[in-house]
Amino acid sequence: MWLALMYVGAHAWAGQVAGTVMQLSGPLMAKKADGKVKLLAIRSEVEQGDTLLTEKETYALIKLIDNSEITLKPNTSFVIEQFSYTAEQPDGDHAVFSLLKGGLRSVTGLLGKRNKERFEMKTPAATIGIRGTTFIASYVPPAPPGGPALPNAPAPVALPPGLYVQVLDGLIHVTNPAGTSNFAAGQFGFTPNFRQPPAPLPVNPGIPFTPPPVFSSSSPGPGSAAGGSKPATIDCVVR
């Protein structure tokens, strides 16, 4: 049900430019609302309705049109459901995203500074709101059902399923039907699902976020491209 509503919302606002890819460390795919899939490069535009997919070694920095930034971790699925910003029309501000799996770092831009209540970061466990903020969010989905593990196979080291947050600056509020919690700079939080309220964690649970050093500057060098091997201005359509 949640995924169905997310898809309808994304499709309704599809096609409007929301931002630009500024840095990449590997392949980044954009699944469009019409089902087409593009391989993106540095300087590729991203649009409302896009589902952005990173591969296992890909970090991707997206600068949105209000100068906010979203940096995606490897193995992430992220939807730009709605993003509208016009400098002269604050009443039209809207920022609605969905983190389906994986993780990201969000840096607030002009929209979030003047209309904090218009920002929503949805996940399958809770929704994140901001108060002028830099934060990291990571959603670990439940393990898919399957057969027994192979004999002598090493057990994977993984966090329990759920939403993890870390606040680097400012304040966020994390809300689901079970409750709401606020988290300030330096704090960590967790909720496993919609049935349990978000709660603080006493220590860093181990949320890896190590983008390449070049990501500290969102201005790509001449001729930069995804993985350093493709022209910077070409998008490839995958059918």
Short mmCIF file of C-alpha atoms in Angstrom, two decimals:
data_model
loop_
_atom_site.label_atom_id
_atom_site.label_comp_id
_atom_site.label_asym_id
_atom_site.label_seq_id
_atom_site.Cartn_x
_atom_site.Cartn_y
_atom_site.Cartn_z
CA MET A 1 0.00 0.00 0.00
CA TRP A 2 2.79 2.44 0.99
CA LEU A 3 4.75 1.66 -2.18
CA ALA A 4 1.63 2.08 -4.31
CA LEU A 5 0.91 5.52 -2.87
CA MET A 6 4.57 6.50 -3.31
CA TYR A 7 4.43 5.53 -6.99
CA VAL A 8 1.22 7.50 -7.62
CA GLY A 9 2.70 10.59 -5.95
CA ALA A 10 5.93 10.37 -7.91
CA HIS A 11 4.12 9.87 -11.21
CA ALA A 12 1.87 12.88 -10.64
CA TRP A 13 4.85 15.24 -10.33
CA ALA A 14 7.16 13.62 -12.86
CA GLY A 15 9.18 15.49 -15.46
CA GLN A 16 10.16 18.72 -13.70
CA VAL A 17 13.90 19.25 -13.18
CA ALA A 18 14.81 18.95 -9.50
CA GLY A 19 18.60 19.06 -9.57
CA THR A 20 21.91 17.99 -11.10
CA VAL A 21 24.43 15.23 -10.49
CA MET A 22 27.61 16.93 -9.25
CA GLN A 23 29.85 14.02 -8.22
CA LEU A 24 29.91 10.25 -8.85
CA SER A 25 32.14 7.37 -7.82
CA GLY A 26 30.44 4.69 -9.96
CA PRO A 27 27.25 3.85 -11.90
CA LEU A 28 24.07 5.78 -11.06
CA MET A 29 20.75 4.81 -12.65
CA ALA A 30 17.54 6.84 -12.87
CA LYS A 31 14.30 4.96 -13.34
CA LYS A 32 11.79 7.37 -14.85
CA ALA A 33 8.08 7.46 -14.05
CA ASP A 34 7.35 5.98 -17.51
CA GLY A 35 9.57 2.97 -16.75
CA LYS A 36 12.59 3.97 -18.83
CA VAL A 37 15.99 3.69 -17.17
CA LYS A 38 18.93 6.05 -17.75
CA LEU A 39 22.58 5.73 -16.80
CA LEU A 40 23.49 9.15 -15.42
CA ALA A 41 26.78 11.05 -15.55
CA ILE A 42 28.12 14.16 -13.87
CA ARG A 43 25.97 17.16 -14.90
CA SER A 44 22.99 14.92 -15.73
CA GLU A 45 19.69 16.42 -14.59
CA VAL A 46 17.39 14.55 -12.22
CA GLU A 47 13.65 15.09 -12.24
CA GLN A 48 10.61 14.77 -10.05
CA GLY A 49 9.38 11.19 -10.28
CA ASP A 50 12.90 9.75 -10.71
CA THR A 51 13.97 6.73 -8.68
CA LEU A 52 17.75 6.97 -8.28
CA LEU A 53 19.63 3.69 -7.86
CA THR A 54 23.28 3.40 -6.81
CA GLU A 55 25.38 0.26 -7.19
CA LYS A 56 27.53 -1.44 -4.57
CA GLU A 57 30.48 0.98 -4.81
CA THR A 58 28.66 4.13 -5.94
CA TYR A 59 28.37 7.38 -4.03
CA ALA A 60 26.43 10.12 -5.83
CA LEU A 61 26.10 13.79 -4.88
CA ILE A 62 22.98 15.54 -6.17
CA LYS A 63 22.63 19.33 -5.90
CA LEU A 64 18.99 20.39 -5.99
CA ILE A 65 17.74 23.65 -7.46
CA ASP A 66 17.61 25.36 -4.03
CA ASN A 67 21.30 24.53 -3.40
CA SER A 68 20.46 21.71 -1.00
CA GLU A 69 22.47 18.51 -1.41
CA ILE A 70 21.66 14.82 -1.22
CA THR A 71 24.59 12.38 -1.19
CA LEU A 72 23.54 8.79 -1.83
CA LYS A 73 25.42 5.80 -0.41
CA PRO A 74 26.06 2.54 -2.29
CA ASN A 75 23.13 0.13 -2.74
CA THR A 76 20.55 2.88 -2.29
CA SER A 77 17.11 3.33 -3.79
CA PHE A 78 15.85 6.93 -3.49
CA VAL A 79 12.77 8.60 -4.99
CA ILE A 80 12.34 12.30 -5.75
CA GLU A 81 8.59 12.34 -5.32
CA GLN A 82 8.25 16.11 -5.49
CA PHE A 83 10.67 19.02 -5.51
CA SER A 84 9.54 22.50 -6.45
CA TYR A 85 11.35 25.72 -5.59
CA THR A 86 11.17 29.23 -7.04
CA ALA A 87 13.07 32.02 -5.31
CA GLU A 88 10.23 34.53 -5.70
CA GLN A 89 7.41 32.10 -4.77
CA PRO A 90 7.93 30.59 -1.31
CA ASP A 91 4.30 29.45 -1.18
CA GLY A 92 5.10 26.93 -3.90
CA ASP A 93 7.90 25.19 -1.97
CA HIS A 94 7.60 21.42 -1.66
CA ALA A 95 10.23 18.74 -1.03
CA VAL A 96 9.04 15.15 -0.70
CA PHE A 97 11.48 12.25 -0.96
CA SER A 98 11.36 8.51 -0.26
CA LEU A 99 14.33 6.45 0.90
CA LEU A 100 13.36 2.87 0.04
CA LYS A 101 16.65 1.27 1.07
CA GLY A 102 20.28 2.22 1.63
CA GLY A 103 21.37 5.58 2.96
CA LEU A 104 22.08 9.24 2.33
CA ARG A 105 23.32 12.51 3.74
CA SER A 106 21.00 15.51 3.41
CA VAL A 107 22.18 19.13 3.64
CA THR A 108 19.40 21.71 3.93
CA GLY A 109 19.15 24.35 1.20
CA LEU A 110 17.10 27.50 0.72
CA LEU A 111 13.74 25.70 0.68
CA GLY A 112 14.37 24.01 4.00
CA LYS A 113 15.57 27.23 5.59
CA ARG A 114 12.47 29.25 4.71
CA ASN A 115 9.82 26.49 4.71
CA LYS A 116 11.02 23.71 7.01
CA GLU A 117 7.54 22.23 7.30
CA ARG A 118 7.46 21.60 3.52
CA PHE A 119 10.30 19.03 3.70
CA GLU A 120 9.54 15.30 4.10
CA MET A 121 11.93 12.36 3.87
CA LYS A 122 9.76 9.23 3.85
CA THR A 123 11.03 5.74 4.68
CA PRO A 124 9.23 2.43 5.26
CA ALA A 125 9.68 2.90 9.04
CA ALA A 126 9.13 6.65 9.65
CA THR A 127 9.14 10.13 8.10
CA ILE A 128 11.93 12.63 8.76
CA GLY A 129 11.32 16.35 9.05
CA ILE A 130 13.95 19.06 9.46
CA ARG A 131 14.76 22.22 11.38
CA GLY A 132 17.66 23.54 9.28
CA THR A 133 19.78 20.49 9.24
CA THR A 134 22.52 18.20 8.04
CA PHE A 135 21.70 14.57 8.77
CA ILE A 136 22.46 11.01 7.71
CA ALA A 137 19.69 8.45 7.28
CA SER A 138 20.07 4.75 6.61
CA TYR A 139 17.24 2.26 6.07
CA VAL A 140 18.00 -1.45 6.36
CA PRO A 141 15.16 -3.49 4.82
CA PRO A 142 14.08 -6.81 6.31
CA ALA A 143 15.84 -9.84 4.88
CA PRO A 144 13.89 -11.41 2.01
CA PRO A 145 12.38 -14.84 2.71
CA GLY A 146 14.53 -17.68 1.42
CA GLY A 147 15.81 -21.16 1.98
CA PRO A 148 18.34 -22.27 4.58
CA ALA A 149 21.85 -20.86 4.44
CA LEU A 150 24.56 -22.86 2.73
CA PRO A 151 26.58 -25.12 5.06
CA ASN A 152 29.60 -23.34 6.57
CA ALA A 153 28.58 -20.05 4.93
CA PRO A 154 29.82 -17.06 6.98
CA ALA A 155 27.05 -15.14 8.68
CA PRO A 156 26.77 -11.61 7.27
CA VAL A 157 27.47 -8.78 9.69
CA ALA A 158 24.53 -6.41 9.38
CA LEU A 159 22.47 -3.99 11.42
CA PRO A 160 18.96 -5.07 12.44
CA PRO A 161 16.29 -3.89 9.96
CA GLY A 162 14.91 -0.40 10.43
CA LEU A 163 15.65 3.31 10.08
CA TYR A 164 18.83 4.77 11.58
CA VAL A 165 19.51 8.51 11.77
CA GLN A 166 22.50 10.64 12.74
CA VAL A 167 22.27 14.43 13.10
CA LEU A 168 25.40 16.37 12.16
CA ASP A 169 23.92 19.86 12.47
CA GLY A 170 20.58 21.33 13.51
CA LEU A 171 17.56 19.26 14.51
CA ILE A 172 15.33 16.62 12.94
CA HIS A 173 12.06 15.06 14.02
CA VAL A 174 11.29 11.44 13.17
CA THR A 175 7.61 10.48 13.10
CA ASN A 176 5.54 7.34 12.60
CA PRO A 177 2.10 6.21 13.86
CA ALA A 178 3.68 5.04 17.13
CA GLY A 179 5.21 8.39 18.05
CA THR A 180 7.59 11.27 17.33
CA SER A 181 11.12 11.93 18.59
CA ASN A 182 13.45 14.88 18.09
CA PHE A 183 17.18 14.41 17.55
CA ALA A 184 19.79 17.17 17.82
CA ALA A 185 23.36 17.49 16.55
CA GLY A 186 25.51 14.61 17.76
CA GLN A 187 22.59 12.29 18.44
CA PHE A 188 21.63 8.97 16.87
CA GLY A 189 18.17 7.42 16.55
CA PHE A 190 16.46 4.21 15.46
CA THR A 191 13.06 2.73 14.78
CA PRO A 192 12.54 -0.77 13.35
CA ASN A 193 9.10 -0.16 11.80
CA PHE A 194 5.88 1.86 11.91
CA ARG A 195 4.71 -0.04 15.00
CA GLN A 196 7.49 1.20 17.29
CA PRO A 197 8.29 4.83 18.10
CA PRO A 198 11.67 6.32 17.16
CA ALA A 199 14.13 6.17 20.06
CA PRO A 200 17.61 7.56 20.75
CA LEU A 201 20.67 5.32 20.60
CA PRO A 202 23.44 5.84 23.16
CA VAL A 203 26.27 5.33 20.64
CA ASN A 204 26.87 5.30 16.91
CA PRO A 205 25.31 2.04 15.69
CA GLY A 206 27.85 1.84 12.88
CA ILE A 207 26.28 3.70 9.95
CA PRO A 208 29.04 3.75 7.29
CA PHE A 209 29.22 6.93 5.24
CA THR A 210 32.58 7.49 3.55
CA PRO A 211 32.21 9.26 0.19
CA PRO A 212 35.41 10.03 -1.73
CA PRO A 213 37.26 13.17 -0.55
CA VAL A 214 36.41 14.98 -3.82
CA PHE A 215 32.77 15.02 -2.65
CA SER A 216 33.68 17.78 -0.20
CA SER A 217 33.51 20.07 -3.24
CA SER A 218 30.47 19.81 -5.49
CA SER A 219 32.20 21.44 -8.45
CA PRO A 220 33.39 18.71 -10.85
CA GLY A 221 36.54 19.15 -12.83
CA PRO A 222 36.54 19.43 -16.62
CA GLY A 223 35.67 16.17 -18.34
CA SER A 224 34.68 14.40 -15.11
CA ALA A 225 32.21 11.56 -15.39
CA ALA A 226 30.83 8.56 -13.57
CA GLY A 227 33.72 6.27 -12.81
CA GLY A 228 35.94 8.60 -14.82
CA SER A 229 35.22 6.75 -18.03
CA LYS A 230 32.23 8.42 -19.71
CA PRO A 231 31.71 11.86 -21.24
CA ALA A 232 30.21 14.18 -18.65
CA THR A 233 27.15 15.24 -20.63
CA ILE A 234 25.85 11.91 -21.99
CA ASP A 235 22.89 9.99 -20.57
CA CYS A 236 22.40 6.42 -21.76
CA VAL A 237 18.89 5.01 -22.03
CA VAL A 238 18.62 1.38 -20.94
CA ARG A 239 15.68 -0.47 -22.42
#
